Tab-separated table of C-alpha atoms in Angstrom:
chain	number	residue	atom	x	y	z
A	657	UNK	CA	-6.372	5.356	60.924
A	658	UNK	CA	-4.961	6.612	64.260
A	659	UNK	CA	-2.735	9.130	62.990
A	660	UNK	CA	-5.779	10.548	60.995
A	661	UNK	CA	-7.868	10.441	64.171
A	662	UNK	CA	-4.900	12.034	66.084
A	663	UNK	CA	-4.666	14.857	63.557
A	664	UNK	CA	-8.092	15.015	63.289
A	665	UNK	CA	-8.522	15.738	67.332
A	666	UNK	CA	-5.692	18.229	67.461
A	667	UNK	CA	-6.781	20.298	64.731
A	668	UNK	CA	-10.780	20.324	66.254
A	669	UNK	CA	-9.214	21.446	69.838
A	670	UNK	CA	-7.443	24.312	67.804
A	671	UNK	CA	-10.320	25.354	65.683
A	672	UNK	CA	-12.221	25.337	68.704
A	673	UNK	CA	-10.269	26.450	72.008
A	674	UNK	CA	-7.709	28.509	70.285
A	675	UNK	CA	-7.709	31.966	68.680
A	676	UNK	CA	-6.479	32.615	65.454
A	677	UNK	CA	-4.421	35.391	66.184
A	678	UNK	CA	-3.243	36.755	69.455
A	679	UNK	CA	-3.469	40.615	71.033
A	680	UNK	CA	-1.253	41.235	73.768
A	681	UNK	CA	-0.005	44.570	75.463
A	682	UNK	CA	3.245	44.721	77.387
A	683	UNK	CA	4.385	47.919	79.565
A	684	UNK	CA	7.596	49.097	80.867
A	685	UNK	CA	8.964	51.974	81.779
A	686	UNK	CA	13.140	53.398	81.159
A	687	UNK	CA	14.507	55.942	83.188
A	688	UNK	CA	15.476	58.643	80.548
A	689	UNK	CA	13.300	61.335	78.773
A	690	UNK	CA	10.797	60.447	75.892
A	691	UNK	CA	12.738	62.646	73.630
A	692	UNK	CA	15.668	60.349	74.081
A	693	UNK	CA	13.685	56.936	74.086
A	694	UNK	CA	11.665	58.209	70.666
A	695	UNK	CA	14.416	58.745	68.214
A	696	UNK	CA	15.810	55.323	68.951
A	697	UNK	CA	12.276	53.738	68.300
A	698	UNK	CA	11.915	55.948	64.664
A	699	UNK	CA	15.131	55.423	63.297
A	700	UNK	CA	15.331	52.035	62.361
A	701	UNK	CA	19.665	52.421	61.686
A	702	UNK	CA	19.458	53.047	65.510
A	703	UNK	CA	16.288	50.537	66.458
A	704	UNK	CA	18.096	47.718	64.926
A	705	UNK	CA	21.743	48.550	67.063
A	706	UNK	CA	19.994	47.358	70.072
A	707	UNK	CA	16.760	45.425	69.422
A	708	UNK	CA	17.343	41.571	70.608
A	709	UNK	CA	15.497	40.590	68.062
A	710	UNK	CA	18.357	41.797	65.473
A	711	UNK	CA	21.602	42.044	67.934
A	712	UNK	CA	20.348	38.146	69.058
A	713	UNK	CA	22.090	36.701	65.444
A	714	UNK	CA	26.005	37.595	64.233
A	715	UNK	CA	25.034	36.313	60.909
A	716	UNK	CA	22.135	38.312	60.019
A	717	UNK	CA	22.120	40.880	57.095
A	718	UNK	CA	19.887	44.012	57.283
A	719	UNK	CA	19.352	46.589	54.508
A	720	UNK	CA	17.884	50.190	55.140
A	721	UNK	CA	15.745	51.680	53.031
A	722	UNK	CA	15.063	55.720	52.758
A	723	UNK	CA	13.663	57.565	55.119
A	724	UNK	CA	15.741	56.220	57.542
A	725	UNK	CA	13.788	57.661	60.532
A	726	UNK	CA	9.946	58.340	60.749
A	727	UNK	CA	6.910	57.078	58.888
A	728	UNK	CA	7.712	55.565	55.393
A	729	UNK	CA	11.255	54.055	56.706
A	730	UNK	CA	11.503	50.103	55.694
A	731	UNK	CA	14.323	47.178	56.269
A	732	UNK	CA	14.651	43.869	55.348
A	733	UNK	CA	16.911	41.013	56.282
A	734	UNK	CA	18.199	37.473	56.038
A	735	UNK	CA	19.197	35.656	58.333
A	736	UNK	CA	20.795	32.353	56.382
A	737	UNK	CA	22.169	30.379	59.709
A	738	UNK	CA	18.906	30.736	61.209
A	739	UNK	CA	17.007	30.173	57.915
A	740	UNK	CA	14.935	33.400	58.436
A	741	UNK	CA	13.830	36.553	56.347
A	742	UNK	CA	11.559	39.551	56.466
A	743	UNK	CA	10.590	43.254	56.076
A	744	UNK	CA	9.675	45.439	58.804
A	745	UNK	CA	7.740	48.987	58.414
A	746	UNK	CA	6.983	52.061	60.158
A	747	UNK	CA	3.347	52.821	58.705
A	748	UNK	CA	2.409	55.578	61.484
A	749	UNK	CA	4.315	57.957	63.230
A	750	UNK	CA	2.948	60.638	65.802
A	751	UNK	CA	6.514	62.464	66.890
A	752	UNK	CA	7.222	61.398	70.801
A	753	UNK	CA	3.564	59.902	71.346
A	754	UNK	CA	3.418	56.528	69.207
A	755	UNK	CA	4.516	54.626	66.193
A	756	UNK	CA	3.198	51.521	64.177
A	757	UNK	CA	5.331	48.885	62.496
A	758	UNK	CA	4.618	45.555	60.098
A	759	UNK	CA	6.351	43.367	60.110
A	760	UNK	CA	6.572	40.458	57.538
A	761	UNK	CA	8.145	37.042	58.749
A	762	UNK	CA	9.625	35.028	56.300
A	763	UNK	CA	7.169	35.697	53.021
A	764	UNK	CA	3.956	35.654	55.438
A	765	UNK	CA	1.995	38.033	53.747
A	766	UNK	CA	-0.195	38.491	56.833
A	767	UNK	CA	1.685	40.944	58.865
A	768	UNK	CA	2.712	41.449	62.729
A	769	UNK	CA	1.095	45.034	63.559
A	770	UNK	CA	2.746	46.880	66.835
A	771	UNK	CA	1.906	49.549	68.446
A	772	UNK	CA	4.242	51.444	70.202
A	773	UNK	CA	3.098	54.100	72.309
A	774	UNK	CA	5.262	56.752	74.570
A	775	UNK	CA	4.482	58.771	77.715
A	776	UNK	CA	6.669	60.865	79.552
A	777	UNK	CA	5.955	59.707	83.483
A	778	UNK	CA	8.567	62.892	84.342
A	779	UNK	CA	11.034	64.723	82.537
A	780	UNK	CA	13.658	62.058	83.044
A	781	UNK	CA	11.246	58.849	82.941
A	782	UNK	CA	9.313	57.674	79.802
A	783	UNK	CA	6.418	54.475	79.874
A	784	UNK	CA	6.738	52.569	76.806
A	785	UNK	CA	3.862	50.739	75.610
A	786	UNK	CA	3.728	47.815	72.782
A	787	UNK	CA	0.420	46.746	71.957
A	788	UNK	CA	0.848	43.348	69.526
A	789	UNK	CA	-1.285	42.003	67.010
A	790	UNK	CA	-0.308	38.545	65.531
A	791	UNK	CA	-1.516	37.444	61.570
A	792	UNK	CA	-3.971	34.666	61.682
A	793	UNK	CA	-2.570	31.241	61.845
A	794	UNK	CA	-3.773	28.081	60.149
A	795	UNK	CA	-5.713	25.564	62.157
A	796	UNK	CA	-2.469	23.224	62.640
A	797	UNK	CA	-0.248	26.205	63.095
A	798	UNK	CA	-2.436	27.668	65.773
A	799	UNK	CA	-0.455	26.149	68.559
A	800	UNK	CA	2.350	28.609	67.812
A	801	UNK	CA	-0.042	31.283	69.718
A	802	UNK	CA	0.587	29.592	72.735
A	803	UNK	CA	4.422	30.892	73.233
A	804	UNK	CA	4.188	34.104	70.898
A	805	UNK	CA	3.996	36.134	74.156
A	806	UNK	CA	6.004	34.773	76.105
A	807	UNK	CA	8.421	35.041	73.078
A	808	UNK	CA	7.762	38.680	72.605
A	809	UNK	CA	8.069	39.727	76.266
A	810	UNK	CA	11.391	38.141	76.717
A	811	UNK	CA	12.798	39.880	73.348
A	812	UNK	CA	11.688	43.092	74.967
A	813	UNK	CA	13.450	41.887	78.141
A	814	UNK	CA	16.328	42.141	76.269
A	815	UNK	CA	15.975	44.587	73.914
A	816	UNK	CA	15.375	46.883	77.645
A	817	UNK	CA	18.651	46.017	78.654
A	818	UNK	CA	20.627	47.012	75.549
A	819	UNK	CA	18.544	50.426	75.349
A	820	UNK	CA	20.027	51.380	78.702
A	821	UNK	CA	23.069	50.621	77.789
A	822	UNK	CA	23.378	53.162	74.452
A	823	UNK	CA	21.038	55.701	76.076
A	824	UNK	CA	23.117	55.578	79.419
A	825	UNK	CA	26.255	56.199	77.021
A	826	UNK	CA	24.506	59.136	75.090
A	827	UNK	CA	23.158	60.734	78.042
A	828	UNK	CA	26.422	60.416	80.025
A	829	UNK	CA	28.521	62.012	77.247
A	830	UNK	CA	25.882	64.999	76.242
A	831	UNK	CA	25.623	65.993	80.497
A	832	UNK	CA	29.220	65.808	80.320
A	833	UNK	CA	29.719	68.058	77.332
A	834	UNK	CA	26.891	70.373	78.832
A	835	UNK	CA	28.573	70.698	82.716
A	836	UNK	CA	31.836	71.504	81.082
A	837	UNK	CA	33.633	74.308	82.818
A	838	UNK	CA	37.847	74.558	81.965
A	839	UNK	CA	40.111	75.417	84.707
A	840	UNK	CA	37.847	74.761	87.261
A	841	UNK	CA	38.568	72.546	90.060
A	842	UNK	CA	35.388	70.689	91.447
A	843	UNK	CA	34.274	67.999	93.583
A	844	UNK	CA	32.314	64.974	91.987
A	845	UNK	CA	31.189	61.143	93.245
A	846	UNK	CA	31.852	58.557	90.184
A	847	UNK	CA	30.519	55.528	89.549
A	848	UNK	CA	32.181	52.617	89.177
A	849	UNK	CA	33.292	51.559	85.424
A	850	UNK	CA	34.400	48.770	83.665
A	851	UNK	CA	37.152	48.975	80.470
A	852	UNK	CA	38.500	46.965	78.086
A	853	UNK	CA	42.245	48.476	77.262
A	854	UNK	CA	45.866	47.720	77.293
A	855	UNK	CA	48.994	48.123	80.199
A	856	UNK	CA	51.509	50.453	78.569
A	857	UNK	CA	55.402	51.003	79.326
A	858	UNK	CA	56.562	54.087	76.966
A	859	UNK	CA	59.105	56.689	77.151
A	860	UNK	CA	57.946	60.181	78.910
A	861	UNK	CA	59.605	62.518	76.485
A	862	UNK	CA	57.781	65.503	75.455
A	863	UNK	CA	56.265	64.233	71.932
A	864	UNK	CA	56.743	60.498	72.176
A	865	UNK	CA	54.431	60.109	75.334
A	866	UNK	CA	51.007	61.686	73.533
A	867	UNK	CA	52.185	59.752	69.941
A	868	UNK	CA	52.129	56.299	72.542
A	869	UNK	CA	48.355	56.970	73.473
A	870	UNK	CA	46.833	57.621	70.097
A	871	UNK	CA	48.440	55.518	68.737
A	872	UNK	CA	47.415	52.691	71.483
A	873	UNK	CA	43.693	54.298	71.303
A	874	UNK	CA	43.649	53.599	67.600
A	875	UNK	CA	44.147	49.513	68.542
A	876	UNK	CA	42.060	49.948	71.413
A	877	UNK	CA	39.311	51.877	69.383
A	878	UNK	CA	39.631	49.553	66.339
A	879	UNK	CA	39.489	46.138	68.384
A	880	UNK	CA	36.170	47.370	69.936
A	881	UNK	CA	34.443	48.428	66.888
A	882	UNK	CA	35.671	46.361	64.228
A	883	UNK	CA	36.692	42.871	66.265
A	884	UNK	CA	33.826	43.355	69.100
A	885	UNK	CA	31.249	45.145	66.874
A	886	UNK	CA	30.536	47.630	68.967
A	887	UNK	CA	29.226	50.681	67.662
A	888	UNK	CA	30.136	54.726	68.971
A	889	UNK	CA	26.873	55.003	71.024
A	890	UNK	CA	27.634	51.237	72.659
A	891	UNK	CA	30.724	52.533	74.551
A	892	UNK	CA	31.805	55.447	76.749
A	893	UNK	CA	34.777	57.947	76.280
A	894	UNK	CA	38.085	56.525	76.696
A	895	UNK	CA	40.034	56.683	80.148
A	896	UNK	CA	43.439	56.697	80.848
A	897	UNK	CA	44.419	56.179	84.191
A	898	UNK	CA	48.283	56.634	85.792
A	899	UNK	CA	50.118	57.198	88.689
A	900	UNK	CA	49.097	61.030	89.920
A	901	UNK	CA	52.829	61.840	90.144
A	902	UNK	CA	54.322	60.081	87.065
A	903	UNK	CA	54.563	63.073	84.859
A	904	UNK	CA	57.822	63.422	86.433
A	905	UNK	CA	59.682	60.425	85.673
A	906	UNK	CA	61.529	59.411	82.623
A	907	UNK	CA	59.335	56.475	81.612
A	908	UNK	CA	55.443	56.205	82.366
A	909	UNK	CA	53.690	53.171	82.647
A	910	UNK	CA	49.639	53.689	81.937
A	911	UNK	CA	46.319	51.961	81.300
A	912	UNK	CA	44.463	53.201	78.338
A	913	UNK	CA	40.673	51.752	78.086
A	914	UNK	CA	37.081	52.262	76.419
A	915	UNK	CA	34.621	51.707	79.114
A	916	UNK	CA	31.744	48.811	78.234
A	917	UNK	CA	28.806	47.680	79.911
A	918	UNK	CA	29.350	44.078	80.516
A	919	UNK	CA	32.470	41.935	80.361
A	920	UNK	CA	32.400	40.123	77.107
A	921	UNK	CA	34.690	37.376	75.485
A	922	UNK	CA	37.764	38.642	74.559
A	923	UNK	CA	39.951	36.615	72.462
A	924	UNK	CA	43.251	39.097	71.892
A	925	UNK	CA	45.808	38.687	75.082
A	926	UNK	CA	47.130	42.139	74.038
A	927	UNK	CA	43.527	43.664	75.807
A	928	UNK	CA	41.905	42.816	79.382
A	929	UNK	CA	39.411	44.268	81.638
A	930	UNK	CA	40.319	46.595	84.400
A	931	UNK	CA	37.507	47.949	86.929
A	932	UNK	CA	37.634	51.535	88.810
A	933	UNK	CA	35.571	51.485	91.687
A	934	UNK	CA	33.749	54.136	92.497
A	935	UNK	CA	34.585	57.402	94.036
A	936	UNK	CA	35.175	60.569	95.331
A	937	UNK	CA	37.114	62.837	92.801
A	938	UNK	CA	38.820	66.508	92.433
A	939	UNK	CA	38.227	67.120	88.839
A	940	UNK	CA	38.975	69.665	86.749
A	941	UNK	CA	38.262	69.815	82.769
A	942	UNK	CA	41.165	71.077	80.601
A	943	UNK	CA	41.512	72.064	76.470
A	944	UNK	CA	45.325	72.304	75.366
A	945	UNK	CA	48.234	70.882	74.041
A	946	UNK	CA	48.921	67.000	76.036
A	947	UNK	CA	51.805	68.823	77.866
A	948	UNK	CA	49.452	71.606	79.488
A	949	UNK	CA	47.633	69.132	81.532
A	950	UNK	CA	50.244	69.172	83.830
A	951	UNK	CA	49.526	72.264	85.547
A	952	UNK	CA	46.033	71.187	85.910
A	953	UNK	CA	47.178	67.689	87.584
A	954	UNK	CA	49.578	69.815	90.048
A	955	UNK	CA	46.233	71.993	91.185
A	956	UNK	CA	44.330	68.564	92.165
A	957	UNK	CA	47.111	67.149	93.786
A	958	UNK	CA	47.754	70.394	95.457
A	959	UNK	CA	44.024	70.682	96.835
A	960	UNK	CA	44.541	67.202	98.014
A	961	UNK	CA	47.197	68.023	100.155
A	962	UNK	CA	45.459	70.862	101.518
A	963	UNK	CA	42.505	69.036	102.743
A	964	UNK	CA	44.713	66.612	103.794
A	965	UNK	CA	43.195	64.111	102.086
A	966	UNK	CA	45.470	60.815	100.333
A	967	UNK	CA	45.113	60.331	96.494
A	968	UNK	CA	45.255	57.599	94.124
A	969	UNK	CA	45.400	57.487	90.338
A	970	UNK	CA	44.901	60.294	88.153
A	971	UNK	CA	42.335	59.347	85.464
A	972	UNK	CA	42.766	60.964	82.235
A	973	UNK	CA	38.959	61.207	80.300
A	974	UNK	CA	38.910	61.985	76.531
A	975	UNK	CA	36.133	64.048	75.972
A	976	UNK	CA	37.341	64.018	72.390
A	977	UNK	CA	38.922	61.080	70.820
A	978	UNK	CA	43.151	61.637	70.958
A	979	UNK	CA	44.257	62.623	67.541
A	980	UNK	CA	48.034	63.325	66.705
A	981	UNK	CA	48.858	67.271	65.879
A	982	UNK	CA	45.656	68.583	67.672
A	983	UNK	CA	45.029	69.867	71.289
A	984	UNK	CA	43.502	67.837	73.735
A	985	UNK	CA	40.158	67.988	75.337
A	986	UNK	CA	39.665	66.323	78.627
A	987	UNK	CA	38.167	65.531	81.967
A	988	UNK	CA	41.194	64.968	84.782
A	989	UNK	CA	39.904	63.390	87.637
A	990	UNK	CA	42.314	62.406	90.937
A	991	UNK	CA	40.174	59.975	93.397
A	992	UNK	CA	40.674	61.483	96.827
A	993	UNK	CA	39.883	59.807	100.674
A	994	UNK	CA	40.437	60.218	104.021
C-alpha cells in the first residue's frame, strides 16, 4: 500500500510540475570561418570524427548511408558495451545558415529534433546555435528531463574542444600550403607543439639517411592512425627536428614526430612525446631531392650568423608525407635568439 501511494505521488508531481518534453537553446561561438565550421556539421563521415557523443565510446559501430553530406544523409549505430542504438538524420539543410537532424534513441520512435543554426560574427569567427527539442516522455520517465540539458551542454562542451582541434589542423595546413614561397628565406614566430615520434641513430650516407625517415614515418604514421585511431585531419604534418649542423657528420641522430593536440596514453616504449617551445624562426620552404635541402639549411644558418644571432635545432616540416623515390616538399625552419 505504500509503495502504491509512493508511486502514485511521484507520478502526480510529474504529470503536474513537469513538462513532457524539454526545448532548450545553447550558443557558442569557434574562432574559424562558417565555411569551415559548416561542412563539418553536413557531412556526417566528418560530424561523427569529432562529436563526443560518438568519439565518447571505442566500441561503438556507425554505418553511413548515401548522401554522405547535406540533406537526405542518414547513420545508424550500436553501441553493444553501452547497450545503446539509433539513427540520426539530416532532414533540412540551408548551405552555411542552418541544418536539422532526428535523431532516434534506441527504437524511440519519437525523435530528438535539433536545430543547428550558423552565423558568421567575422570572416574568421562563426556563432553556432543548437536549438533542442526532446520527444515526449511518459509520466514515470519524465524525470529524465531534469538532466537532458545539462547532458546536452556538456556533450557540446566536448564536442567544442575536438572541433578545434581538426579545424585548427585543416586550417594550419591549407594557410601553410597557401603562404608557400620556395627559396625564400623569411622570418616567422611558432607556436609551441607537441609530438608523438621516435629518437633515431642512422647512418648519414647519401641514400640510406632519407630511406631511415620514411621508413620511421611509416611506424610513426601507422601507430597514430591505426593503434591511436587518429584520423588525417586529427594530426598535423610531421616534423623532424636535428642538430642544424649534422648534415656533416657521418652518422645523424634525429627526432621524427606527428604533432597531436593533447598527450594521450601511449602504450609502445618505441614512441614518446617531445615538446618544441615556441619561437622565433628563419624559415625557408624547399621542393627537391632530400639531399638539396642542404643548401637551403646553409642559407639559414648563414643569416644567423650575420645577425649575429645563436641557433638551435633545425626542424625539418613535411608539407607532403616522405615517400621513397620522390622529391621532397618541405618547410625548414632554424629557431634563432639573441
Amino acid at each position: 500500500m505504500i509503495l502504491v501511494l509512493l508511486v502514485g505521488a511521484y507520478a502526480a508531481s510529474m504529470y503536474y510540475f513537469v513538462d513532457e518534453n524539454k526545448d532548450f537553446k545553447i550558443e557558442k561561438e569557434i574562432d574559424y570561418p562558417v565555411d569551415k565550421v559548416f561542412s563539418q556539421f553536413n557531412n556526417l563521415q566528418q560530424f561523427t570524427r569529432w562529436n563526443n557523443f560518438f568519439t565518447s565510446s571505442q566500441s561503438i559501430d556507425i554505418d553511413y548511408y548515401t548522401p554522405y553530406e547535406g540533406q537526405g544523409g542518414a547513420i545508424s549505430y550500436v553501441d553493444p558495451k553501452n547497450d545503446t542504438d539509433g539513427e540520426m538524420f539530416i532532414r533540412y539543410e540551408n548551405p552555411q545558415k542552418s541544418l536539422r537532424y532526428q535523431l532516434f534513441e534506441d527504437r524511440n520512435e519519437n525523435p530528438t529534433v535539433v536545430d543547428v543554426q550558423f552565423k558568421a560574427v567575422s570572416a574568421e569567427k562563426t556563432k553556432i546555435t543548437w536549438m533542442v527539442h526532446t520527444p515526449k516522455l511518459s509520466v514515470l520517465r519524465r524525470v529524465e528531463n531534469f538532466w537532458t540539458e545539462d547532458r546536452f551542454a556538456e556533450n557540446i562542451n566536448k564536442s567544442m574542444i575536438n572541433l578545434k582541434n581538426v579545424l585548427g589542423n585543416k586550417v594550419e595546413k591549407d594557410h601553410q600550403m597557401a603562404s608557400i614561397k620556395y627559396d625564400s628565406l623569411m622570418v616567422e614566430n611558432e607556436e609551441d607543439k607537441l609530438l608523438l615520434g621516435i629518437n633515431v641513430s642512422t647512418s648519414n650516407k647519401k641514400e640510406n639517411l632519407y630511406k631511415n625517415i620514411v621508413m620511421n614515418y611509416s611506424k610513426i604514421y601507422n601507430y597514430v592512425t591505426m593503434d591511436l585511431g587518429k584520423r588525417d585531419d586529427e594530426f598535423g604534418f610531421p616534423v623532424l627536428i636535428t642538430d642544424a649542423d649534422n648534415y656533416k657528420d657521418k652518422e645523424v641522430s634525429y627526432f621524427l614526430g606527428i604533432p597531436l593536440s593533447k598527450k594521450i596514453g601511449v602504450t609502445d616504449n618505441n614512441f614518446n612525446f617531445r615538446t618544441i617551445n615556441a619561437s622565433q624562426n628563419y624559415v625557408m620552404y624547399y621542393k627537391g631531392n632530400y639531399e638539396g635541402r642542404i643548401k637551403a639549411v646553409q642559407q639559414l644558418i648563414q643569416k644567423a650568423k650575420k645577425d649575429e644571432m645563436r641557433f638551435g635545432d633545425v626542424r625539418q616540416t613535411f608539407i607532403e608525407r616522405p615517400v621513397e623515390g620522390q622529391e621532397v616538399n618541405m618547410k625548414l625552419s632554424l629557431s634563432v635568439f639573441k
